[in-house]
N, CA and C of each residue as an Amber inpcrd file, in Angstrom:
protein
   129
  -7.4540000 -16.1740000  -0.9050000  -7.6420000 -15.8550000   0.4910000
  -6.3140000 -16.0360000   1.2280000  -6.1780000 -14.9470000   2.1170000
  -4.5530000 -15.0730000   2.6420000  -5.5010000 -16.3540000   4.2390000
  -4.4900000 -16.5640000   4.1190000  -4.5790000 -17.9200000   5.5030000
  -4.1970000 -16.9200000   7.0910000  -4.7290000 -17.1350000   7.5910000
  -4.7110000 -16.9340000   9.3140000  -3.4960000 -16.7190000   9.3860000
  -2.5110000 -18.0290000   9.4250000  -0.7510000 -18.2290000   9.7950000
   0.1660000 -16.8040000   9.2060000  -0.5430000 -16.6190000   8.0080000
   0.0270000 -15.1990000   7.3940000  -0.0680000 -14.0130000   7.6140000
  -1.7520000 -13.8720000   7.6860000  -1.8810000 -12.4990000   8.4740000
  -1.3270000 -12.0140000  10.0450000  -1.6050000 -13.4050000  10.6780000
  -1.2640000 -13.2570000  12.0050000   0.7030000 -13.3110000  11.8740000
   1.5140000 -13.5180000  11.1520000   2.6010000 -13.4870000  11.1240000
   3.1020000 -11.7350000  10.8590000   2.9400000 -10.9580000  10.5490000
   2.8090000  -9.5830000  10.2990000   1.6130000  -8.8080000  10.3030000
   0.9590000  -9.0600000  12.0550000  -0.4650000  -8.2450000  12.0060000
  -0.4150000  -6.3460000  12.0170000   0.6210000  -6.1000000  11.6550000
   0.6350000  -4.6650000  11.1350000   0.4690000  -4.3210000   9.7880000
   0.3170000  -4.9780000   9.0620000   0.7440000  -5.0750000   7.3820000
  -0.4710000  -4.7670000   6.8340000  -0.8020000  -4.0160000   5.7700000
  -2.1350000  -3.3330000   5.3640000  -3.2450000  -4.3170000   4.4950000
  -3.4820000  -5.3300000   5.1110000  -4.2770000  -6.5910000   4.5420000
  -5.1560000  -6.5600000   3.8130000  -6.3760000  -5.3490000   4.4390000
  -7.2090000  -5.3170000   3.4420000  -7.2630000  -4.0230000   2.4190000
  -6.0950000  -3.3250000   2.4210000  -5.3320000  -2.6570000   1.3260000
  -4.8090000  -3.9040000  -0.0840000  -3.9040000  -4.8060000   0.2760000
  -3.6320000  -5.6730000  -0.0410000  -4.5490000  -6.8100000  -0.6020000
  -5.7040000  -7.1020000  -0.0980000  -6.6880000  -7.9590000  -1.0100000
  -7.2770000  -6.9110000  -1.8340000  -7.6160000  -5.8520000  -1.1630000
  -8.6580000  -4.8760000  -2.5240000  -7.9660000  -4.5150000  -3.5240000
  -6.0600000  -4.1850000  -3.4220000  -5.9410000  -4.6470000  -4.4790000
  -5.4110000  -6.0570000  -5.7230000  -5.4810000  -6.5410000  -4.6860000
  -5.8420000  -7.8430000  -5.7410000  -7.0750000  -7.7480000  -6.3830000
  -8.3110000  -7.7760000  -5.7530000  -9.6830000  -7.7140000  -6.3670000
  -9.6540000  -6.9550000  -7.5360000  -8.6030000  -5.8870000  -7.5740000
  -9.1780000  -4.8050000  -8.5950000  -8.2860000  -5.2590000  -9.8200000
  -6.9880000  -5.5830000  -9.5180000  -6.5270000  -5.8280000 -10.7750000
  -6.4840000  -7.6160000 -11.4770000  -6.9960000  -8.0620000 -10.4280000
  -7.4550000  -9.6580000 -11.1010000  -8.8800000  -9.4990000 -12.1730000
 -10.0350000  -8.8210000 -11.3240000 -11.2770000  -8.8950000 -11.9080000
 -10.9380000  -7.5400000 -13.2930000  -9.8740000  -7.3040000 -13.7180000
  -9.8540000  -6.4850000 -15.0390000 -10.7410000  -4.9350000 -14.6430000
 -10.7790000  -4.0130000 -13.2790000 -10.9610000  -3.0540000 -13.3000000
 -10.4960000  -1.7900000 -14.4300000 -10.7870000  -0.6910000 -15.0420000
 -10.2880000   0.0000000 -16.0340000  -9.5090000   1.0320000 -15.5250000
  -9.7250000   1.1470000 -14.1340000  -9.3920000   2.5350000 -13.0480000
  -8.6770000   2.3470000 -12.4180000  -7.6150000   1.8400000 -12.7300000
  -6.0550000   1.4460000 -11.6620000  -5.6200000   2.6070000 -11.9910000
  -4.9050000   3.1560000 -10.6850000  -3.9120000   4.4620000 -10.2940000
  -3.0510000   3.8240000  -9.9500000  -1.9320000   4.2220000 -10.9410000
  -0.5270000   3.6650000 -11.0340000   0.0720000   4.2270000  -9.4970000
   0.0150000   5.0780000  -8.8850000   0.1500000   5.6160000  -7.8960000
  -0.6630000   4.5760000  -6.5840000  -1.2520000   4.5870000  -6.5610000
  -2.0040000   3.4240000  -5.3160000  -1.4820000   2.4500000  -5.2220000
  -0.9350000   1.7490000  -6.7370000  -1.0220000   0.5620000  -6.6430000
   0.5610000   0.3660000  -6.2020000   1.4750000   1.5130000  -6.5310000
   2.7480000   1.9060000  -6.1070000   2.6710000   1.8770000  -4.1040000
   1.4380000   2.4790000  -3.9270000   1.3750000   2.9760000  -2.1900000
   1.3190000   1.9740000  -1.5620000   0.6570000   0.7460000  -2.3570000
   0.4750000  -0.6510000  -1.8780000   1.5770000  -1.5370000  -1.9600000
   2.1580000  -1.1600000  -2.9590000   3.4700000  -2.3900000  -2.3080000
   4.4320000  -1.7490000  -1.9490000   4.8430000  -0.6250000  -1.8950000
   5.4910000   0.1690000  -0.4170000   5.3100000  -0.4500000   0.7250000
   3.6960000   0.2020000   0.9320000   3.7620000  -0.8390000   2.6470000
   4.3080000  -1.1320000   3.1740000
């Protein structure tokens, strides 16, 4: 879980882009797009 102090330190930043993908590649999803996951840490 990102903490308050963090989000609120860069409240433009794509957060819940950023946890979903954590969710997907922690819990061993099979369907990662190398491309998304590229769009996400662009940001």
């Amino acid at each position: 879980m990102l903490s308050a102090e963090l989000r609120d330190a860069d409240p433009e930043a794509a957060w819940p882009s950023a946890v979903d993908m954590r969710n997907r590649l922690i819990h061993g999803y099979f369907d990662l797009n190398p491309d998304r996951i590229w769009d996400t840490i662009a940001a």
